[in-house]
Each structure stands twice: as C-alpha cells, then as structure tokens.
CSV table of C-alpha atoms in Angstrom, one decimal:
chain,number,residue,atom,x,y,z
A,203,MET,CA,71.0,-23.1,-27.3
A,204,VAL,CA,72.0,-19.7,-26.7
A,205,LEU,CA,74.4,-17.7,-28.8
A,206,ASP,CA,76.0,-14.5,-27.1
A,207,GLY,CA,72.7,-14.4,-25.0
A,208,ILE,CA,70.4,-14.6,-27.8
A,209,THR,CA,68.2,-18.1,-28.0
A,210,ARG,CA,67.7,-19.6,-31.7
A,211,PRO,CA,63.9,-18.5,-31.7
A,212,GLU,CA,64.8,-14.8,-30.9
A,213,LEU,CA,67.5,-15.2,-33.8
A,214,MET,CA,65.0,-16.7,-36.1
A,215,SER,CA,62.1,-14.0,-35.1
A,216,GLU,CA,64.5,-11.4,-35.7
A,217,SER,CA,65.6,-13.0,-39.0
A,218,THR,CA,64.0,-11.6,-42.3
A,219,GLN,CA,64.5,-14.7,-44.1
A,220,TRP,CA,62.9,-16.6,-41.6
A,221,GLN,CA,59.9,-14.4,-41.8
A,222,HIS,CA,59.5,-14.4,-45.4
A,223,THR,CA,59.9,-17.9,-45.8
A,224,THR,CA,57.3,-18.4,-43.3
A,225,PHE,CA,55.1,-16.2,-44.6
A,226,TYR,CA,55.7,-18.1,-48.6
A,227,ALA,CA,54.7,-21.5,-46.6
A,228,ILE,CA,51.6,-19.9,-45.6
A,229,SER,CA,50.8,-18.4,-48.8
A,230,ALA,CA,51.3,-21.9,-50.6
A,231,ALA,CA,49.3,-23.5,-48.0
A,232,TYR,CA,46.3,-21.1,-48.6
A,233,ALA,CA,46.8,-21.3,-52.3
A,234,LEU,CA,46.4,-25.0,-52.4
A,235,LEU,CA,43.0,-24.8,-50.1
A,236,SER,CA,42.0,-22.2,-52.4
A,237,ALA,CA,42.5,-24.5,-55.8
A,238,LEU,CA,41.1,-27.3,-54.1
A,239,ALA,CA,38.1,-25.6,-53.4
A,240,LEU,CA,37.8,-23.8,-56.8
A,241,ILE,CA,38.5,-27.8,-58.1
A,242,GLN,CA,35.4,-28.9,-56.2
A,243,LEU,CA,33.0,-26.0,-57.3
A,244,ILE,CA,33.7,-27.1,-60.9
A,245,ARG,CA,33.3,-30.7,-60.5
A,246,ILE,CA,29.8,-30.0,-58.6
A,247,GLN,CA,28.7,-27.6,-61.6
A,248,LEU,CA,29.6,-30.1,-63.7
A,249,ARG,CA,27.9,-32.3,-62.2
A,250,VAL,CA,24.5,-30.0,-61.6
A,251,HIS,CA,25.1,-27.4,-63.7
A,252,GLU,CA,20.9,-27.2,-64.2
A,253,CYS,CA,20.7,-26.5,-60.0
A,254,GLY,CA,22.2,-22.8,-60.2
A,255,TRP,CA,24.0,-21.6,-57.3
A,256,THR,CA,23.3,-24.0,-54.3
A,257,THR,CA,24.5,-23.8,-51.0
A,258,GLN,CA,27.1,-26.2,-51.6
A,259,LYS,CA,28.5,-24.3,-54.8
A,260,VAL,CA,28.1,-21.0,-52.7
A,261,PHE,CA,30.3,-22.6,-50.0
A,262,HIS,CA,32.9,-23.8,-52.0
A,263,PHE,CA,33.4,-20.5,-54.1
A,264,MET,CA,33.4,-18.7,-50.7
A,265,ASN,CA,36.3,-20.7,-49.8
A,266,PHE,CA,38.1,-19.9,-52.9
A,267,ILE,CA,37.8,-16.4,-52.2
A,268,VAL,CA,38.8,-16.2,-49.0
A,269,ASN,CA,41.7,-18.8,-49.0
A,270,ALA,CA,43.0,-16.8,-51.9
A,271,ALA,CA,42.8,-13.7,-49.9
A,272,ARG,CA,45.1,-14.9,-47.5
A,273,ALA,CA,47.5,-16.3,-49.8
A,274,ALA,CA,47.5,-13.1,-51.7
A,275,VAL,CA,48.7,-11.3,-48.3
A,276,PHE,CA,51.3,-13.5,-47.3
A,277,GLY,CA,52.9,-14.3,-50.4
A,278,SER,CA,52.7,-10.3,-51.0
A,279,ASP,CA,56.4,-10.2,-49.6
A,280,MET,CA,55.2,-8.3,-46.7
A,281,PHE,CA,54.2,-5.3,-48.5
A,282,ALA,CA,50.8,-6.0,-47.0
A,283,PHE,CA,52.1,-5.2,-43.4
A,284,VAL,CA,53.6,-2.0,-44.7
A,285,LEU,CA,50.7,0.1,-45.9
A,286,ARG,CA,49.9,3.6,-45.3
A,287,PRO,CA,47.4,4.4,-43.7
A,288,LYS,CA,48.5,1.4,-41.0
A,289,VAL,CA,44.6,0.6,-40.9
A,290,LEU,CA,44.8,-1.0,-44.6
A,291,THR,CA,47.0,-3.4,-42.8
A,292,LEU,CA,44.4,-4.6,-40.4
A,293,VAL,CA,42.0,-4.5,-43.6
A,294,LEU,CA,43.8,-7.1,-45.3
A,295,LEU,CA,44.2,-9.3,-42.0
A,296,HIS,CA,40.8,-9.0,-40.8
A,297,LEU,CA,38.6,-9.1,-43.6
A,298,PRO,CA,39.3,-12.9,-44.5
A,299,VAL,CA,38.1,-13.9,-40.8
A,300,LEU,CA,34.6,-12.0,-41.7
A,301,PHE,CA,34.8,-13.9,-44.9
A,302,TYR,CA,35.6,-17.4,-42.8
A,303,PHE,CA,32.8,-16.2,-40.7
A,304,THR,CA,30.6,-15.8,-43.2
A,305,THR,CA,31.6,-18.9,-45.6
A,306,TYR,CA,31.3,-21.1,-42.3
A,307,THR,CA,27.8,-19.6,-41.1
A,308,LEU,CA,26.8,-20.5,-44.0
A,309,LEU,CA,27.3,-24.0,-43.5
A,310,VAL,CA,25.6,-23.4,-40.3
A,311,LEU,CA,22.3,-22.1,-41.9
A,312,PHE,CA,22.2,-25.1,-44.2
A,313,TRP,CA,22.2,-27.7,-41.5
A,314,ALA,CA,19.8,-25.2,-39.1
A,315,GLU,CA,17.1,-25.2,-42.4
A,316,ILE,CA,17.5,-29.1,-42.7
A,317,TYR,CA,16.6,-29.5,-39.2
A,318,TYR,CA,13.8,-26.9,-39.0
A,319,GLN,CA,12.4,-28.8,-42.1
A,320,ALA,CA,12.8,-31.9,-40.4
A,321,ARG,CA,10.7,-31.0,-37.6
A,322,ASP,CA,8.5,-29.2,-40.1
A,323,ARG,CA,9.1,-26.0,-38.7
A,324,PRO,CA,9.0,-22.8,-41.2
A,325,THR,CA,12.6,-21.9,-42.1
A,326,ASP,CA,11.9,-18.5,-43.5
A,327,ARG,CA,13.5,-16.7,-40.8
A,328,LEU,CA,16.5,-18.7,-41.0
A,329,LYS,CA,18.2,-17.0,-43.8
A,330,VAL,CA,16.6,-13.6,-42.7
A,331,ARG,CA,18.5,-14.1,-39.4
A,332,TYR,CA,22.0,-15.2,-41.0
A,333,ILE,CA,21.8,-12.4,-43.3
A,334,SER,CA,21.2,-9.5,-40.4
A,335,VAL,CA,23.8,-11.0,-38.3
A,336,ASN,CA,26.6,-11.1,-41.0
A,337,CYS,CA,25.0,-7.4,-42.0
A,338,VAL,CA,25.8,-6.1,-38.2
A,339,VAL,CA,29.2,-7.6,-38.0
A,340,TYR,CA,30.3,-6.3,-41.5
A,341,VAL,CA,28.8,-2.6,-40.7
A,342,PHE,CA,30.2,-2.3,-37.3
A,343,GLN,CA,33.5,-3.4,-38.4
A,344,ILE,CA,33.9,-1.3,-41.5
A,345,LEU,CA,32.8,1.8,-39.0
A,346,ILE,CA,35.4,1.0,-36.9
A,347,TRP,CA,38.1,0.9,-40.2
A,348,VAL,CA,36.6,4.2,-41.1
A,349,TYR,CA,37.0,5.6,-37.5
A,350,LEU,CA,40.8,4.6,-37.7
A,351,TRP,CA,41.3,5.8,-41.0
A,352,LEU,CA,40.5,9.2,-39.7
A,353,ASN,CA,41.7,9.0,-36.3
A,354,ASP,CA,44.5,7.1,-35.5
A,355,ASP,CA,43.1,5.8,-31.7
A,356,SER,CA,45.0,3.4,-29.8
A,357,PHE,CA,41.7,2.3,-27.8
A,358,VAL,CA,39.2,2.1,-30.7
A,359,GLY,CA,42.3,-0.3,-32.4
A,360,SER,CA,42.1,-2.7,-29.3
A,361,ILE,CA,38.4,-2.6,-29.9
A,362,SER,CA,39.0,-3.5,-33.3
A,363,GLN,CA,40.8,-6.6,-32.2
A,364,LEU,CA,38.8,-7.3,-29.6
A,365,PHE,CA,35.9,-7.4,-32.1
A,366,ILE,CA,37.7,-9.8,-34.6
A,367,ALA,CA,38.1,-12.3,-31.3
A,368,VAL,CA,34.2,-12.0,-30.7
A,369,VAL,CA,33.3,-13.1,-34.5
A,370,PRO,CA,34.9,-16.6,-34.6
A,371,PHE,CA,33.3,-17.2,-31.2
A,372,ILE,CA,29.6,-16.3,-32.3
A,373,ALA,CA,30.5,-19.0,-35.4
A,374,ALA,CA,31.8,-21.8,-32.5
A,375,LEU,CA,28.0,-21.1,-31.1
A,376,GLY,CA,26.3,-21.4,-34.4
A,377,PHE,CA,27.7,-24.8,-34.9
A,378,LEU,CA,27.8,-26.2,-31.5
A,379,LEU,CA,23.9,-25.2,-31.4
A,380,TYR,CA,22.9,-26.2,-35.0
A,381,GLY,CA,25.7,-29.1,-35.7
A,382,THR,CA,24.7,-30.9,-32.5
A,383,ARG,CA,21.0,-30.4,-32.8
A,384,LEU,CA,21.3,-32.2,-36.4
A,385,PHE,CA,23.6,-34.6,-35.5
A,386,LEU,CA,21.4,-35.8,-32.6
A,387,MET,CA,18.2,-36.0,-34.8
A,388,LEU,CA,19.9,-38.0,-37.2
A,389,LYS,CA,21.4,-40.7,-34.3
A,390,ARG,CA,17.6,-41.0,-33.3
A,391,PHE,CA,16.6,-41.8,-36.6
A,392,PRO,CA,15.1,-44.8,-36.6
A,393,ILE,CA,16.2,-46.6,-39.8
A,394,ASP,CA,19.7,-47.4,-40.0
A,395,SER,CA,21.7,-47.0,-43.0
A,396,ARG,CA,25.0,-46.3,-45.0
A,397,GLY,CA,23.8,-42.4,-45.9
A,398,ARG,CA,22.6,-41.8,-42.3
A,399,ARG,CA,25.7,-43.3,-41.3
A,400,ASN,CA,27.9,-41.3,-43.3
A,401,LYS,CA,25.9,-38.0,-42.3
A,402,LEU,CA,26.2,-38.3,-38.7
A,403,PHE,CA,30.4,-38.6,-39.3
A,404,GLU,CA,30.1,-35.6,-41.6
A,405,VAL,CA,28.1,-33.6,-39.0
A,406,GLY,CA,30.0,-34.7,-36.1
A,407,SER,CA,33.1,-34.1,-37.5
A,408,VAL,CA,32.7,-30.9,-39.0
A,409,THR,CA,31.0,-29.6,-35.9
A,410,ALA,CA,34.1,-30.7,-33.7
A,411,ILE,CA,36.6,-29.3,-36.1
A,412,CYS,CA,34.7,-25.9,-36.6
A,413,VAL,CA,33.8,-25.8,-32.8
A,414,THR,CA,37.2,-26.4,-31.5
A,415,CYS,CA,39.0,-24.3,-34.1
A,416,PHE,CA,36.7,-21.1,-34.1
A,417,LEU,CA,36.9,-21.2,-30.1
A,418,ALA,CA,41.0,-21.4,-30.4
A,419,HIS,CA,41.3,-18.6,-33.0
A,420,CYS,CA,38.9,-16.6,-30.6
A,421,VAL,CA,41.3,-17.3,-27.6
A,422,MET,CA,44.5,-16.7,-29.8
A,423,GLU,CA,42.6,-13.1,-30.4
A,424,TYR,CA,41.6,-12.6,-27.2
A,425,ARG,CA,45.1,-12.7,-26.1
A,426,TYR,CA,46.9,-10.8,-28.8
A,427,THR,CA,44.2,-7.9,-27.8
A,428,THR,CA,44.9,-8.4,-23.8
A,429,LYS,CA,48.8,-7.9,-25.3
A,430,ILE,CA,47.9,-4.8,-27.3
A,431,ILE,CA,46.4,-3.3,-24.5
A,432,SER,CA,48.6,-4.1,-21.8
A,433,SER,CA,51.6,-2.6,-23.8
A,434,ILE,CA,49.7,0.6,-24.8
A,435,ALA,CA,48.4,1.0,-20.8
A,436,GLY,CA,52.3,0.6,-20.0
A,437,ASP,CA,53.7,2.6,-22.7
A,438,ASN,CA,51.2,5.5,-21.8
A,439,LEU,CA,51.7,5.3,-18.0
A,440,LEU,CA,55.9,5.5,-18.7
A,441,SER,CA,55.1,8.4,-21.0
A,442,THR,CA,52.7,9.8,-18.4
A,443,VAL,CA,55.2,9.3,-15.4
A,444,ASP,CA,58.0,11.3,-17.4
A,445,ALA,CA,56.2,13.6,-18.8
A,446,CYS,CA,54.6,14.4,-15.1
A,447,ARG,CA,58.2,14.9,-13.9
A,448,GLN,CA,59.6,17.1,-16.4
A,449,GLY,CA,56.1,19.4,-16.8
A,450,GLU,CA,56.1,18.6,-20.5
A,451,PHE,CA,52.5,17.4,-20.9
A,452,SER,CA,49.2,19.2,-22.3
A,453,LYS,CA,45.9,19.3,-20.5
A,454,ASP,CA,44.0,17.3,-22.9
A,455,SER,CA,46.8,14.6,-23.4
A,456,MET,CA,46.1,13.6,-19.3
A,457,CYS,CA,49.6,14.0,-18.8
A,458,MET,CA,51.1,12.4,-21.7
A,459,PRO,CA,53.7,14.5,-23.8
A,460,ARG,CA,52.5,16.6,-26.6
A,461,ASP,CA,54.5,14.2,-29.1
A,462,GLN,CA,53.3,11.4,-28.2
A,463,VAL,CA,49.7,12.4,-28.0
A,464,ALA,CA,48.8,10.4,-31.8
A,465,MET,CA,50.5,7.6,-31.0
A,466,SER,CA,49.5,5.1,-33.2
A,467,ALA,CA,47.7,2.0,-31.6
A,468,PHE,CA,48.7,-0.5,-34.6
A,469,ASP,CA,52.5,-0.8,-34.6
A,470,ALA,CA,51.7,-4.3,-33.2
A,471,ASP,CA,49.4,-5.1,-36.0
A,472,ALA,CA,52.2,-4.6,-38.4
A,473,SER,CA,52.5,-8.6,-38.4
A,474,PRO,CA,49.8,-10.7,-38.5
A,475,ARG,CA,50.3,-11.8,-34.6
A,476,VAL,CA,51.4,-9.8,-32.2
A,477,LEU,CA,54.1,-12.5,-31.0
A,478,ASN,CA,56.1,-11.7,-34.1
A,479,HIS,CA,57.8,-15.4,-33.9
A,480,PRO,CA,57.6,-16.8,-37.7
A,481,LEU,CA,57.1,-20.1,-35.8
A,482,VAL,CA,54.1,-18.9,-34.0
A,483,ASP,CA,52.7,-17.2,-37.3
A,484,LEU,CA,52.9,-20.7,-39.3
A,485,ILE,CA,51.6,-22.6,-35.9
A,486,CYS,CA,48.3,-20.1,-35.3
A,487,TYR,CA,47.0,-20.0,-39.0
A,488,THR,CA,47.8,-23.9,-39.3
A,489,LEU,CA,45.7,-24.6,-36.6
A,490,THR,CA,42.9,-22.1,-36.7
A,491,GLU,CA,42.3,-21.6,-40.5
A,492,ILE,CA,44.4,-23.8,-42.8
A,493,LEU,CA,44.2,-27.3,-41.3
A,494,PRO,CA,40.2,-26.8,-40.4
A,495,SER,CA,39.6,-25.9,-43.8
A,496,ALA,CA,41.7,-28.7,-44.9
A,497,PHE,CA,39.4,-30.9,-43.2
A,498,VAL,CA,36.2,-29.7,-43.9
A,499,LEU,CA,37.0,-29.6,-47.7
A,500,PHE,CA,37.8,-33.2,-47.5
A,501,ILE,CA,35.0,-34.6,-45.5
A,502,LEU,CA,32.6,-32.5,-47.6
A,503,ARG,CA,34.3,-33.7,-50.9
A,504,LYS,CA,31.1,-35.9,-51.6
A,505,LEU,CA,29.7,-35.2,-55.0
A,506,PRO,CA,25.6,-34.3,-55.4
A,507,ALA,CA,23.8,-37.0,-57.1
A,508,LYS,CA,23.0,-36.5,-60.7
A,509,ARG,CA,19.8,-35.3,-61.7
A,510,ASP,CA,18.0,-36.3,-64.9
C-alpha cells in the first residue's frame, strides 16, 4: 500500500512509536530468556549445590548476564542509542556479542573436553586455548573502542563492525569442529541406549542451531559493515568532488572539506542495525540471538543427577 508516495514500511520505519514498541518487544524477549536462565541456574544449584561452579552452572549464569544486558539496552527507551561519545553506543551493542561468544564457546570447550577424554588425549591445553582466544578477542575490541573514544575515525569504525562479524564466525567454526566430532563419536558408540540417543539429539541439535545462527549473524553483520563502508565512501566522494570544485580543501584531508574531515563513522550505528527498520531489527535479533538461545536453553534443560 502506498500513501502519498510513501510505502507502509517506510511509514513504520519513521514512526517513533513503532521503533519504541519493537525495542520493548525485543527487550521483553531477552528479559524472559534471562529469567529462564536464572531459574535453571537456581534449579541446578539446588540439585548439586556441593559441586561448586560447574560448566553447566557457568553456562546458564553467562546466559543470564548476556540476555539481561540485551534487555537493559533495548528497554532503555532508546537512551543507549543517543549516548555521547558515540562509541558508548557501540560498546553497549557489541559487548553482548562478545558475551555470547564467550558463553557458547564455553559449551564448545565442554564438548571438546568430553571428546578428548574419550580419546584418552590430554585436555590441559583446551582451557588455555579457550582463555587465550577470548582474551585476544576482548583485548582487540577494547583497543578499538579506546581508539574510537579518542579519535572519531570512520575507517576504524568499519573495522570494529567487521570484527564483530568475524567473532560469531569463529564460534560457528568451533561448533562445527567439535560438535561434529562429538556427534560422530557418539553415533559410532557400540552400545545403544536411551542416554546415548538423548545425547546424540542434544549435541546434533545444538550444533546445527548454533552453526546456522552464528553464520547468519556473521552474514548480517558483514552486510551491515559493507553498507557502512559504501555509505562512507559515497559521502567522501561527493564531498571531495564538491570541495575540489570550490577549492575548499586542505592538503591533509585529501580534497575533503575542512568541516567534514572529522565526519563521524557512527551515525549509522545510532541504531542496532544499519537498515534502521523496526521489523528488520526484530527479525534479525529474533533469528540470530533470541530463538537460538531459547532452543539451546530448552534442549539443555535437563538437570544433573543427584549425588549422595
């Protein structure tokens, strides 16, 4: 339907009410996931309180944290998207992506340890690799944030966004490598039992869901990055042409007008997605984070056995 030359999606995108409603819906979904993860953590703690912080407990605790963080950002009535300096908005949007990476690579670590133990191979280096990879990811991203805090650089801003696209790709590779190995090992196990079938379903389902959704997340972030770069390149080209025609340029700015040398890279980042459409935002976060987290929490809902 077209009204005065404007399509309904365009009207929805321009409507503040639609944007707020969408963000509140996303926030509510994340809050529900956070509550479910916390409830499951409490149930596990009551069942095996004497075991300390097991991998299962840490996994659910981190799910609680990351979903609570997302819920807070989207429930802030868009306050998080108008912060100054603008890099703070990037931190609030990108930090949960790193938390998701840490949370789900912890599950990859757990599966890798099971696989290595079944093969009578040492597992000492696995945890070191897990910590090392996460440290590299966080340190690199923090350095980018610090640089962007000090210098509003469009090129570095696009690198930051591209890095956020690479992070879920690394997680997908981890699930593809160790999830597939563990699944095939369980499938070849000679003794058929209900426990083996349940574990096969658990590993196979979680691997398929996580690989698919992390790759989808990677593709969406990559498209987001390329759109930012294209937008910046287009703006710079137009500015350069105008400046060169008018002679209003400086040597250091490579024919860019002086008043646009400090052009920000983050105008497009003022919203979660560069597409800046409420329904697209809802679909993106639902498919890449909300539904995968819900499915994984459901599949891993089984409590550990009681210990005497």
